[in-house]
Amino acid sequence: MDKPIYDQDLLNKLTGVRSTRLSHYVELRRTIEEMTKQNKRLAIINQIARSITVAMSYDEIIDRVAEPLKEVIPYDLLSFCLLDGEQLVIKSGIPREQVILGVGTVLPQEKSAPWRAMAEKKCFLRQNIWDDPETYGEDSELKKVGIRSAIMAPLLIKDEVIGTLNFGSKRTFAYSPGEFVFVQQLADQLAVCLQNSRLYGEVLKNQRAWEETFRAVPDTLYTINSDFAIMNINKAQLKGIDYRQLLGRKCYDVFSDDSQPCEPCPARQALNIGKPAYEQITRELSRILDVYAFPVVNEAAQVVGVVNYTKDVTEQIHMQGQLIHSVKLAAVGEMAAGVAHELNSPLTAILGNAQILLRRLGQEHPGYPLLVDVKNCGSRCKRIIQNLLTFSRQEQCNLEEVHLNQVVENSLALVSYQINKSNIKITTQLHPNLSTVLGKQQQLEQVIVNLLLNARDALKGLSEGVINVTTGCLKRESGLTEAFVSVKDNGCGIEKQHLAKIFNPFFTTKDISKGTGLGLSVSFGIAQSHGGRIVVQSEPGRGSNFSLLIPLGEKERAK
Amino acid sequence: MNVFKFVSPEIIFGPGTLSECGLSASQLGARRIFVVTDKGVQASGWLQQALENLSDNGLEYVVWKDVSPNPKDYEIYTGTHKYIANGCDSLLAIGGGSPIDAAKAVALLVSNGGELSDYEEIDSIRRPLPPMIAITSTAGSGSEVSQFSIILNAPEKRKMTLVSKSLIPYISIHDPELLATLDTKVMIYSGVHVLTHAIEAYVSRVATPLSDLNALNAIKLVADTLRLVKNGSRSKEVHGCLAMANLHAGLAFSNAILGAVHAMTHQISGWLDIPAGVVDAVLLPHVVEFNLPANQLKYARVAEAMGEKVTSVDDGAKKVIGAFKNLFAELELPDKLSQLGINSKLYPILAQNIIRDVCLVTNPRKIQMNNITEILRRAY
């Protein structure tokens, strides 16, 4: 019996001593184990993605990643580096406070493993760094911290590499190519988070810049939605209310204390017509506002809101009025000076000749009373001309001690004739011991003249018109003492809706040929320049009372 | 005593057990079954019966009946595609060796992928196969219990032998009633094939006490039964004996593997596309003649099992070849390869393929290229 030498291994395989039917149970368990591992990894990626918010710093991000990752991939060193210009810089890592290969370390572009992972755009695995025939720039540093194996995954945004995610272990062969899929998935997720965080930072910076610009505008700038609710406003404080409390409130509620949109309302116009609108609006305290409304249009070309730009132009308008008025006055003054000069010579002749004749004729002469009349009228003419000259030369005058009673008398001298002509009775109650104020007499006279003429106009057509001029002293609650002149009439009064506007330049209820709308605004300006004010009380049909109040000079107050 | 292992599927044996297929399948967790068969089985009506049983058990199925005798690799790829395309989850093979081998190959590819040639190395399957039930409708192949699947590599005209425990069907159903539809000739061919399997397994280098038990039983049963078949007996007992012989032989060679006859028959029947039993009948006496020195004792027992009066080992060994020749003569089988229409010019090519056949490894006597050509020459 020959005994050929057969391959015992082959025989064993054939008879199957060393083999067993493959079992689905084992395969299933292996599959389940693999899936459980994958699920856990996916869950961790998910958890990481959810817990990282855009506002996190790099260190916070790596903190979120560090702990859960330990469960599925071992590491002794975890870090990520990002491209900073041309350099690859370690931005954060675990362990913290590591000096070697710590935050800020720049990885050399020449022969660096993370650079290689970036160049190849795929995971790069180093199983045994200390004995690797292929060396890399960071090897000596890795040896110092005891890292023997590492896996590096590129951080990819679409196809652009922004850095790498790095795992290091003190064991050799701690990682296998089987880990590539997970590590790359993790890197992809992290890349998105890091990119978001970076973009968020930029957006935040831009937003802050815009917000600062927005808040820096001194005028009121606010946006409303189509329901007039305030969406944003540049004033940090408005009427003592923090701007955050204003958000969502109706603009008319905030700005006009009203329960419905103002009339007129440029914002409504802008909402309706979809084009910028403009209105000049007077609000309380006689503030004149230029309100511009610019519609905000969405992608579907619908107007969804309005940007309102409100500029307080009160000072500007008043200045404009005063300027025009003073130009007018200057012209009047020039003319008056001319006329006075021209009239002075003939008046001098009239007065001189009248006096000569009076002296020659004697009182017995039947023409004597006539001549006296000529002389008196001539004198009166001269006085009027003098007043006119003084009045028109106001810009040249200086601050002086002014007696308000004197101001009243001068003013009445100028206009009482005109007023009396209209069958209006003037009564005066002048305070006998009124202190002087520091001011410009001519300007103050201008105010009183203006008030008197307005009173006359208010009494036009009425019988038994009376103008009562009073001077006096008032002590305010603040302790300030003011001297006042009030001009009171029993005329038509002022309609309530006009009351807020009467000091606006160019506002008038008179015929265009008669009123310029400058009188009260200029008077108001004069009062202000004296540190004073004009107060109005008026009742339609019953009459008005305008008071000029000027604080007493320092000297007087000291008394 | 040698270390050994004995493998076998769950076996269901007995008349009418075809109708166990539905329950078996549903117990294996099947829902959508890929039924592999051939046109012969369809014509016999057994397929319809099996399908009805599947339906009765609430199972869906897809039938693939385009398997040819000696299944070709390209057919397997077609079947695999059909299995996957229909979302099947298990297999039922009903027929002779061809549909069962084809089903095994499909099961292999659907779970492991790749090409059949990837698995020619023994035990190279890496993933478990879907559950499979085999119902044998013939006697002879033993595939329904074995860990083998033989598929023809069509471009190379070479039979590939796939070997793995995972190729053993989960459940093997042996219903003797199915043999009733075979004609006498096919039954004889099948029986000779069973006999050859049993003998080769018995004398195999890796035969074990368990496989020997099966092998000897098979030899005894089949030798007696074949004569009855030849004499026209179609009783239930005959079918039962043949089915049992087939089961025994299948278990024997699945565990003890085969020898040179099988290696040569593989190639020749594959080449000529003729039933293996015919080729077996021609080759068996010649191979045993070559192998006899390797294990005279066992060959003597074979002679005894075949009904020869044996007085000693030598006596039995001398009588064994005569026993084969007598039996085959009685069965009126050819005894020369030339009678099968083979051209002796093909021998070098056939020998090339035969020498690569894994079954040669367990042949009781080491056999080389020159031995093979010599046997073929003698058998011509």
XYZ file of N, CA and C in Angstrom, chain B residues 117-196:
240
model
N -15.751 31.727 -10.198
C -14.345 31.324 -10.156
C -13.627 31.879 -8.921
N -14.235 32.913 -8.304
C -13.632 33.464 -7.080
C -13.682 32.453 -5.939
N -14.560 31.434 -6.066
C -14.792 30.531 -4.936
C -14.316 29.105 -5.223
N -13.463 28.970 -6.242
C -13.005 27.617 -6.584
C -12.093 27.046 -5.516
N -11.434 27.936 -4.795
C -10.587 27.454 -3.709
C -11.503 26.908 -2.616
N -11.126 25.769 -2.031
C -11.981 25.146 -1.029
C -12.206 26.078 0.153
N -13.448 26.120 0.589
C -13.795 26.851 1.809
C -13.481 28.343 1.728
N -13.685 28.897 0.571
C -13.342 30.311 0.437
C -14.570 31.225 0.531
N -15.725 30.632 0.886
C -16.927 31.457 1.041
C -16.836 32.190 2.375
N -17.168 33.478 2.363
C -16.962 34.290 3.556
C -18.247 34.707 4.273
N -19.367 34.628 3.576
C -20.608 35.073 4.226
C -21.648 33.964 4.135
N -22.512 33.870 5.139
C -23.531 32.823 5.120
C -24.484 32.982 3.931
N -25.027 31.837 3.492
C -25.922 31.840 2.329
C -27.374 31.896 2.789
N -28.268 32.358 1.935
C -29.677 32.356 2.322
C -30.176 30.925 2.533
N -31.240 30.770 3.312
C -31.752 29.416 3.570
C -32.167 28.724 2.274
N -31.924 27.419 2.244
C -32.211 26.679 1.018
C -32.766 25.296 1.374
N -33.785 24.905 0.594
C -34.354 23.564 0.738
C -34.096 22.825 -0.570
N -33.633 21.575 -0.457
C -33.398 20.791 -1.675
C -34.350 19.596 -1.673
N -35.027 19.394 -2.797
C -35.877 18.213 -2.953
C -35.313 17.428 -4.131
N -34.861 16.241 -3.836
C -34.260 15.482 -4.941
C -35.344 14.697 -5.676
N -35.321 14.790 -6.987
C -36.326 14.086 -7.787
C -35.701 12.889 -8.489
N -34.381 12.722 -8.274
C -33.698 11.578 -8.882
C -32.887 10.895 -7.793
N -32.130 9.950 -8.202
C -31.174 9.357 -7.287
C -29.830 9.454 -7.983
N -28.823 9.930 -7.257
C -27.519 9.930 -7.895
C -26.624 11.082 -7.560
N -27.131 12.251 -7.595
C -26.198 13.372 -7.467
C -25.726 13.547 -6.028
N -26.621 13.311 -5.063
C -26.255 13.508 -3.664
C -26.100 14.969 -3.303
N -26.283 15.833 -4.261
C -26.092 17.260 -4.023
C -27.011 17.779 -2.924
N -28.184 17.156 -2.765
C -29.155 17.629 -1.785
C -28.650 17.520 -0.340
N -27.606 16.690 -0.131
C -27.048 16.614 1.237
C -25.592 17.085 1.273
N -25.021 17.360 0.119
C -23.569 17.553 0.081
C -23.146 19.009 0.201
N -21.842 19.176 0.416
C -21.257 20.520 0.486
C -20.630 20.903 -0.852
N -21.079 20.214 -1.916
C -20.504 20.490 -3.238
C -21.514 21.129 -4.180
N -20.948 21.860 -5.123
C -21.754 22.332 -6.239
C -20.843 22.311 -7.447
N -21.302 21.633 -8.496
C -20.466 21.512 -9.696
C -21.086 22.365 -10.793
N -20.330 23.345 -11.272
C -20.834 24.241 -12.322
C -19.839 24.230 -13.476
N -20.358 24.214 -14.693
C -19.472 24.178 -15.861
C -19.003 25.594 -16.195
N -17.689 25.720 -16.271
C -17.121 26.967 -16.768
C -17.217 26.887 -18.281
N -18.253 27.495 -18.839
C -18.572 27.294 -20.250
C -17.455 27.715 -21.205
N -16.856 28.869 -21.027
C -15.802 29.256 -21.980
C -14.650 28.268 -21.979
N -14.312 27.702 -20.805
C -13.158 26.797 -20.729
C -13.586 25.345 -20.836
N -14.904 25.091 -20.916
C -15.448 23.728 -20.939
C -14.864 22.907 -19.800
N -14.878 23.481 -18.605
C -14.242 22.843 -17.454
C -15.224 22.911 -16.295
N -15.338 21.792 -15.572
C -16.245 21.805 -14.427
C -15.550 22.418 -13.228
N -16.243 23.361 -12.584
C -15.683 23.976 -11.391
C -16.335 23.294 -10.197
N -15.522 22.918 -9.206
C -16.066 22.288 -8.022
C -16.025 23.290 -6.873
N -17.191 23.641 -6.384
C -17.262 24.569 -5.256
C -17.496 23.740 -4.004
N -16.664 23.949 -2.968
C -16.777 23.153 -1.748
C -16.870 24.076 -0.536
N -17.931 23.882 0.254
C -18.048 24.654 1.500
C -19.186 24.092 2.334
N -19.023 24.112 3.651
C -20.106 23.697 4.541
C -21.348 24.543 4.284
N -21.085 25.804 3.896
C -22.213 26.713 3.701
C -23.055 26.331 2.495
N -22.537 25.419 1.648
C -23.304 25.001 0.475
C -24.276 23.860 0.810
N -24.180 23.310 2.006
C -25.109 22.246 2.391
C -26.499 22.866 2.563
N -27.521 22.304 1.892
C -28.861 22.862 2.061
C -29.281 22.824 3.522
N -30.161 23.734 3.921
C -30.632 23.743 5.303
C -31.500 22.517 5.563
N -32.377 22.225 4.584
C -33.262 21.071 4.733
C -33.226 20.261 3.429
N -33.120 18.969 3.553
C -33.089 18.107 2.373
C -34.288 17.160 2.439
N -35.110 17.180 1.398
C -36.321 16.354 1.392
C -36.153 15.200 0.396
N -36.354 13.998 0.874
C -36.213 12.803 0.033
C -37.560 12.117 -0.032
N -38.270 12.332 -1.121
C -39.597 11.720 -1.289
C -39.500 10.655 -2.379
N -39.524 9.343 -2.019
C -39.340 8.275 -3.013
C -40.387 8.318 -4.122
N -41.539 8.909 -3.831
C -42.598 8.952 -4.845
C -42.152 9.688 -6.099
N -41.207 10.643 -5.902
C -40.756 11.424 -7.047
C -40.015 10.567 -8.072
N -39.478 9.425 -7.608
C -38.731 8.562 -8.540
C -39.679 7.836 -9.498
N -40.971 7.817 -9.151
C -41.941 7.083 -9.961
C -42.023 7.612 -11.386
N -41.719 8.871 -11.564
C -41.867 9.433 -12.902
C -40.620 9.246 -13.766
N -39.533 8.701 -13.180
C -38.324 8.508 -13.983
C -38.494 7.269 -14.850
N -37.946 7.329 -16.065
C -38.013 6.101 -16.854
C -36.872 5.173 -16.427
N -36.990 3.941 -16.821
C -36.075 2.889 -16.346
C -34.625 3.254 -16.628
N -34.375 3.779 -17.816
C -33.012 4.086 -18.212
C -32.387 5.125 -17.270
N -33.135 6.187 -17.062
C -32.621 7.250 -16.200
C -32.414 6.710 -14.796
N -33.337 5.852 -14.376
C -33.226 5.298 -13.034
C -31.970 4.451 -12.903
N -31.667 3.694 -13.962
C -30.458 2.866 -13.933
C -29.203 3.743 -13.898
N -29.187 4.754 -14.766
C -28.019 5.657 -14.774
C -27.811 6.262 -13.398
N -28.935 6.691 -12.797
C -28.846 7.319 -11.482
C -28.308 6.331 -10.457
N -28.810 5.117 -10.537
C -28.385 4.102 -9.580
C -26.900 3.804 -9.678
N -26.404 3.730 -10.901
C -24.966 3.464 -11.088
C -24.155 4.615 -10.498
N -24.659 5.796 -10.687
C -23.956 6.967 -10.156
C -23.916 6.897 -8.624
N -25.047 6.486 -8.021
C -25.112 6.326 -6.560
C -24.091 5.283 -6.113
N -24.068 4.198 -6.821
C -23.142 3.115 -6.473
C -21.703 3.607 -6.506
N -21.369 4.324 -7.571
C -20.001 4.840 -7.734
C -19.649 5.784 -6.577
